[in-house]
Each structure stands twice: as C-alpha cells, then as structure tokens.
Amino acid sequence: MHLDNYTLGSYTPGAPYWKQVLWHFLGSPLVESNWLPFSTLKVWVLRSFGASIGQKVRIKPGVRVKFPWRLTVGDFVWIGEDTWIDNLAPVVIESHVCLSQGVYLCTGNHDWYHPDFKLIPAAIHIQESSWIAAKSVIGPGVTVGKGAVLALGGVTGRFLEPMTIYAGNPAQPIKSRVQEKVEDVLHISPADEFIHVRRIEDLGVGIGEEVMGNG
C-alpha cells in the first residue's frame, strides 16, 4: 500500500467544516472533561451538536465521541470512563445498555487490497439490555443482539447473538443468559446498579467489575 495516495473514497464527515471545528475545540473537550462531572450537561452538549439521546443517560468523565451527529442513544444508558465512540459511521446504542470503562467502538476499516488503503466505514448497532464490559472492542459493522454480554477485554468483529455471553479475542460464546434467571436484571432500576452487577456475577461468569457512580 502507498499511504501517500491514501483516499477516503466516497466518505464524508457528515457535517459542515465549521461544525467539525467547533466540536473539536469546544464540544468534545467539554464532554471528555473531568471538571464537568454532570451527565446532564454532557448530554446537552452532545444534543447541541446533533446527537439523539434519550432520558436518564449517564456519561462519565473521559468519554470521547468522534461525531455526535452520528450518535443515537436510547434511555437509561451508562457510558463509562474513557469510552471511545469512534463513529465515522453511525453508532446506535439502544436503551438499558451499559458500556463499561475503556470500551472502544470502532466504525472505521480499510481495504488492505487497495493500493491507496481506502477507508471503509461501517455502522455499529448495540441492541437493548446489552453489557459491553471494560476494555472491550467492537469492530465495524457489528450488531450486538438484545441482552448479549461481551466480557472483560473481549474483541469482536461479528454479530453477537442475543442473550449470549461472549469472551476472548476473538470473542466466543461461553454461556447462555437463561431468561428466567435474568429477566429482572434486564429491566433493573439504575438505583439498584450494584445488585445488577451482583446478579450477573452469580451466573458464574467472570465478566469483571462495573462501578458506575452517580452522575
């Protein structure tokens, strides 16, 4: 490949240049900052730049979003510290999803056969009541099925089946989430977050610790 001839192909950022600059120098630092601890303010900033975000969404410090105008978030979503939403293509996060600390959502790929290393973006869709545990990576074009879990440090570039727990790199199914054991967990109140974690750990899966404080 010849990176001096690198091409974006038909890709465009999806917003005028002035909006990109304003987001880079003003909006993004506010969302990522540690000194702005309140989720409501971070949500307001993201919405101001075109994100669609539901109610009671928690956004912790250090969260990075590439392009807010390509982000859709449902209700009661938790986004943990240092999560990186690299949304060159649209990212949809449905309601009651937990993205733990350091999760990376990567929507960009490249054509390694093309001499110009052409960019190939593809959307990510995380369906409701899923848990992406800390330091996990989701690749371009992936859909995470309803109620799926990607365990600590897991990496996937393919579809994750609903109600299934995955672990490893590449992620492999290791356990099914039995409906009668977890139906209450899937609709738990945010106030019961520690009970949420405890019940999932009781299923016998070493997913890793999730600590989400009030914000």
Tab-separated table of C-alpha atoms in Angstrom:
chain	number	residue	atom	x	y	z
A	1	MET	CA	0.000	0.000	0.000
A	2	HIS	CA	1.038	3.602	-0.579
A	3	LEU	CA	-0.138	5.903	2.198
A	4	ASP	CA	0.907	8.986	0.260
A	5	ASN	CA	-2.032	8.152	-2.026
A	6	TYR	CA	-4.460	7.444	0.836
A	7	THR	CA	-8.073	8.092	-0.145
A	8	LEU	CA	-11.333	8.485	1.759
A	9	GLY	CA	-13.252	7.080	-1.180
A	10	SER	CA	-16.843	8.330	-1.064
A	11	TYR	CA	-16.697	9.001	2.690
A	12	THR	CA	-17.686	12.404	4.112
A	13	PRO	CA	-17.787	13.522	7.790
A	14	GLY	CA	-21.478	14.379	7.514
A	15	ALA	CA	-21.288	17.949	8.825
A	16	PRO	CA	-20.017	21.315	7.537
A	17	TYR	CA	-16.414	22.194	8.305
A	18	TRP	CA	-17.331	24.934	10.802
A	19	LYS	CA	-19.344	22.448	12.850
A	20	GLN	CA	-16.493	19.958	12.885
A	21	VAL	CA	-14.078	22.649	14.094
A	22	LEU	CA	-16.491	23.851	16.792
A	23	TRP	CA	-16.982	20.314	18.020
A	24	HIS	CA	-13.244	19.600	18.060
A	25	PHE	CA	-12.258	22.705	20.015
A	26	LEU	CA	-15.335	23.269	22.207
A	27	GLY	CA	-17.854	20.433	22.345
A	28	SER	CA	-15.534	17.441	22.552
A	29	PRO	CA	-13.349	18.860	25.373
A	30	LEU	CA	-16.480	19.608	27.431
A	31	VAL	CA	-17.834	16.073	27.055
A	32	GLU	CA	-14.446	14.499	27.768
A	33	SER	CA	-13.558	16.732	30.721
A	34	ASN	CA	-13.145	15.622	34.318
A	35	TRP	CA	-14.120	19.023	35.687
A	36	LEU	CA	-17.617	18.818	34.164
A	37	PRO	CA	-18.937	15.835	36.132
A	38	PHE	CA	-22.655	16.168	35.445
A	39	SER	CA	-24.152	13.850	32.839
A	40	THR	CA	-26.993	16.258	32.097
A	41	LEU	CA	-24.559	18.913	30.856
A	42	LYS	CA	-22.612	16.443	28.736
A	43	VAL	CA	-25.864	15.182	27.217
A	44	TRP	CA	-26.907	18.767	26.470
A	45	VAL	CA	-23.617	19.423	24.661
A	46	LEU	CA	-23.946	16.254	22.589
A	47	ARG	CA	-27.537	17.079	21.659
A	48	SER	CA	-26.477	20.599	20.685
A	49	PHE	CA	-24.157	19.053	18.107
A	50	GLY	CA	-26.793	16.728	16.677
A	51	ALA	CA	-26.760	13.594	18.831
A	52	SER	CA	-30.072	11.879	19.567
A	53	ILE	CA	-30.043	10.922	23.256
A	54	GLY	CA	-32.857	9.598	25.437
A	55	GLN	CA	-33.624	10.173	29.108
A	56	LYS	CA	-31.536	9.362	32.192
A	57	VAL	CA	-28.303	8.710	30.285
A	58	ARG	CA	-25.099	8.629	32.352
A	59	ILE	CA	-21.879	9.822	30.749
A	60	LYS	CA	-18.741	9.538	32.863
A	61	PRO	CA	-15.514	11.585	32.528
A	62	GLY	CA	-13.134	10.830	29.689
A	63	VAL	CA	-15.797	9.760	27.175
A	64	ARG	CA	-14.814	10.596	23.593
A	65	VAL	CA	-17.205	10.877	20.653
A	66	LYS	CA	-15.912	11.342	17.115
A	67	PHE	CA	-19.025	12.830	15.520
A	68	PRO	CA	-22.077	13.452	17.762
A	69	TRP	CA	-24.317	13.949	14.719
A	70	ARG	CA	-23.813	10.236	14.015
A	71	LEU	CA	-24.710	9.056	17.514
A	72	THR	CA	-28.067	7.706	18.696
A	73	VAL	CA	-28.522	6.682	22.346
A	74	GLY	CA	-31.662	5.312	23.991
A	75	ASP	CA	-32.935	5.676	27.562
A	76	PHE	CA	-31.121	4.671	30.774
A	77	VAL	CA	-27.778	4.069	29.076
A	78	TRP	CA	-24.499	4.066	31.030
A	79	ILE	CA	-21.298	5.134	29.268
A	80	GLY	CA	-18.253	4.513	31.457
A	81	GLU	CA	-14.989	6.398	31.881
A	82	ASP	CA	-12.662	6.597	28.868
A	83	THR	CA	-15.113	5.019	26.449
A	84	TRP	CA	-14.161	5.897	22.859
A	85	ILE	CA	-17.056	6.078	20.378
A	86	ASP	CA	-15.140	6.364	17.107
A	87	ASN	CA	-18.227	6.867	14.967
A	88	LEU	CA	-17.073	7.687	11.463
A	89	ALA	CA	-20.259	5.763	10.614
A	90	PRO	CA	-23.464	5.846	12.683
A	91	VAL	CA	-23.491	4.235	16.123
A	92	VAL	CA	-26.835	3.247	17.657
A	93	ILE	CA	-26.950	2.332	21.354
A	94	GLU	CA	-30.400	1.204	22.428
A	95	SER	CA	-31.967	1.599	25.876
A	96	HIS	CA	-30.613	-0.043	29.050
A	97	VAL	CA	-27.168	-0.663	27.554
A	98	CYS	CA	-24.049	-0.474	29.729
A	99	LEU	CA	-20.701	0.437	28.140
A	100	SER	CA	-18.110	-0.081	30.860
A	101	GLN	CA	-14.794	1.711	31.300
A	102	GLY	CA	-12.470	1.926	28.326
A	103	VAL	CA	-14.804	0.378	25.739
A	104	TYR	CA	-13.806	1.126	22.130
A	105	LEU	CA	-16.442	1.249	19.379
A	106	CYS	CA	-14.558	1.324	16.064
A	107	THR	CA	-16.542	2.027	12.890
A	108	GLY	CA	-13.554	2.520	10.575
A	109	ASN	CA	-11.817	-0.119	8.477
A	110	HIS	CA	-9.511	-0.056	5.455
A	111	ASP	CA	-9.275	-2.009	2.213
A	112	TRP	CA	-5.907	-3.722	2.618
A	113	TYR	CA	-6.115	-4.936	-1.009
A	114	HIS	CA	-6.427	-1.393	-2.322
A	115	PRO	CA	-3.080	0.310	-3.054
A	116	ASP	CA	-4.420	3.564	-1.563
A	117	PHE	CA	-5.591	1.931	1.717
A	118	LYS	CA	-9.145	3.171	1.088
A	119	LEU	CA	-11.307	3.926	4.135
A	120	ILE	CA	-14.315	1.637	4.670
A	121	PRO	CA	-16.645	2.846	7.474
A	122	ALA	CA	-19.472	0.649	8.768
A	123	ALA	CA	-22.121	1.276	11.423
A	124	ILE	CA	-22.371	-0.335	14.879
A	125	HIS	CA	-25.710	-1.223	16.489
A	126	ILE	CA	-25.933	-2.304	20.142
A	127	GLN	CA	-29.392	-3.589	20.988
A	128	GLU	CA	-31.149	-3.044	24.302
A	129	SER	CA	-30.134	-4.515	27.654
A	130	SER	CA	-26.639	-5.470	26.474
A	131	TRP	CA	-23.464	-5.118	28.538
A	132	ILE	CA	-20.112	-4.344	26.930
A	133	ALA	CA	-17.624	-4.888	29.762
A	134	ALA	CA	-14.487	-2.852	30.458
A	135	LYS	CA	-11.725	-2.603	27.825
A	136	SER	CA	-13.780	-4.438	25.205
A	137	VAL	CA	-13.579	-3.618	21.486
A	138	ILE	CA	-16.374	-3.772	18.907
A	139	GLY	CA	-15.399	-3.549	15.258
A	140	PRO	CA	-17.046	-2.006	12.188
A	141	GLY	CA	-20.402	-3.299	11.019
A	142	VAL	CA	-21.173	-5.257	14.202
A	143	THR	CA	-24.632	-5.711	15.676
A	144	VAL	CA	-24.836	-6.777	19.313
A	145	GLY	CA	-28.029	-8.720	19.913
A	146	LYS	CA	-30.505	-7.904	22.678
A	147	GLY	CA	-29.247	-8.855	26.130
A	148	ALA	CA	-25.813	-10.001	24.946
A	149	VAL	CA	-22.714	-9.602	27.137
A	150	LEU	CA	-19.157	-9.091	25.898
A	151	ALA	CA	-16.877	-9.957	28.813
A	152	LEU	CA	-13.870	-8.028	30.125
A	153	GLY	CA	-11.388	-7.241	27.344
A	154	GLY	CA	-13.395	-9.053	24.675
A	155	VAL	CA	-12.899	-8.228	20.993
A	156	THR	CA	-15.438	-8.864	18.259
A	157	GLY	CA	-15.864	-8.089	14.592
A	158	ARG	CA	-19.015	-10.119	14.068
A	159	PHE	CA	-22.632	-10.378	15.160
A	160	LEU	CA	-23.225	-11.285	18.804
A	161	GLU	CA	-26.273	-13.456	19.367
A	162	PRO	CA	-28.986	-12.202	21.741
A	163	MET	CA	-28.938	-13.369	25.367
A	164	THR	CA	-25.451	-14.860	24.998
A	165	ILE	CA	-22.259	-14.160	26.943
A	166	TYR	CA	-19.054	-13.851	24.911
A	167	ALA	CA	-15.411	-13.658	25.988
A	168	GLY	CA	-11.951	-13.600	24.437
A	169	ASN	CA	-10.202	-12.312	21.316
A	170	PRO	CA	-11.859	-13.093	19.015
A	171	ALA	CA	-14.939	-13.309	21.221
A	172	GLN	CA	-16.521	-16.749	21.505
A	173	PRO	CA	-19.848	-17.724	23.110
A	174	ILE	CA	-19.263	-19.190	26.573
A	175	LYS	CA	-22.682	-19.188	28.213
A	176	SER	CA	-26.335	-18.519	27.513
A	177	ARG	CA	-28.188	-15.996	29.639
A	178	VAL	CA	-31.152	-18.058	30.809
A	179	GLN	CA	-34.224	-15.845	30.579
A	180	GLU	CA	-35.838	-16.868	33.838
A	181	LYS	CA	-32.650	-16.037	35.775
A	182	VAL	CA	-32.042	-12.625	34.301
A	183	GLU	CA	-35.397	-11.160	33.290
A	184	ASP	CA	-35.427	-8.899	36.350
A	185	VAL	CA	-31.827	-7.819	35.734
A	186	LEU	CA	-32.608	-6.650	32.212
A	187	HIS	CA	-35.104	-4.078	33.476
A	188	ILE	CA	-33.453	-3.116	36.744
A	189	SER	CA	-33.621	0.416	38.087
A	190	PRO	CA	-30.397	2.446	37.864
A	191	ALA	CA	-30.676	2.906	41.640
A	192	ASP	CA	-30.029	-0.843	42.020
A	193	GLU	CA	-26.835	-0.862	39.939
A	194	PHE	CA	-24.766	-2.849	42.415
A	195	ILE	CA	-27.470	-5.519	42.658
A	196	HIS	CA	-27.385	-5.610	38.846
A	197	VAL	CA	-23.689	-6.454	38.879
A	198	ARG	CA	-24.066	-8.978	41.684
A	199	ARG	CA	-26.809	-10.941	39.946
A	200	ILE	CA	-24.839	-11.182	36.710
A	201	GLU	CA	-21.752	-12.370	38.607
A	202	ASP	CA	-23.915	-15.002	40.313
A	203	LEU	CA	-24.420	-16.589	36.898
A	204	GLY	CA	-20.825	-17.748	37.212
A	205	VAL	CA	-19.204	-15.580	34.560
A	206	GLY	CA	-16.010	-13.625	35.212
A	207	ILE	CA	-17.076	-10.514	33.406
A	208	GLY	CA	-15.181	-8.009	35.503
A	209	GLU	CA	-16.213	-5.266	37.843
A	210	GLU	CA	-18.506	-2.463	36.784
A	211	VAL	CA	-18.682	0.552	39.066
A	212	MET	CA	-20.825	3.419	37.889
A	213	GLY	CA	-21.236	6.268	40.343
A	214	ASN	CA	-23.938	8.844	40.327
A	215	GLY	CA	-23.607	11.392	37.565
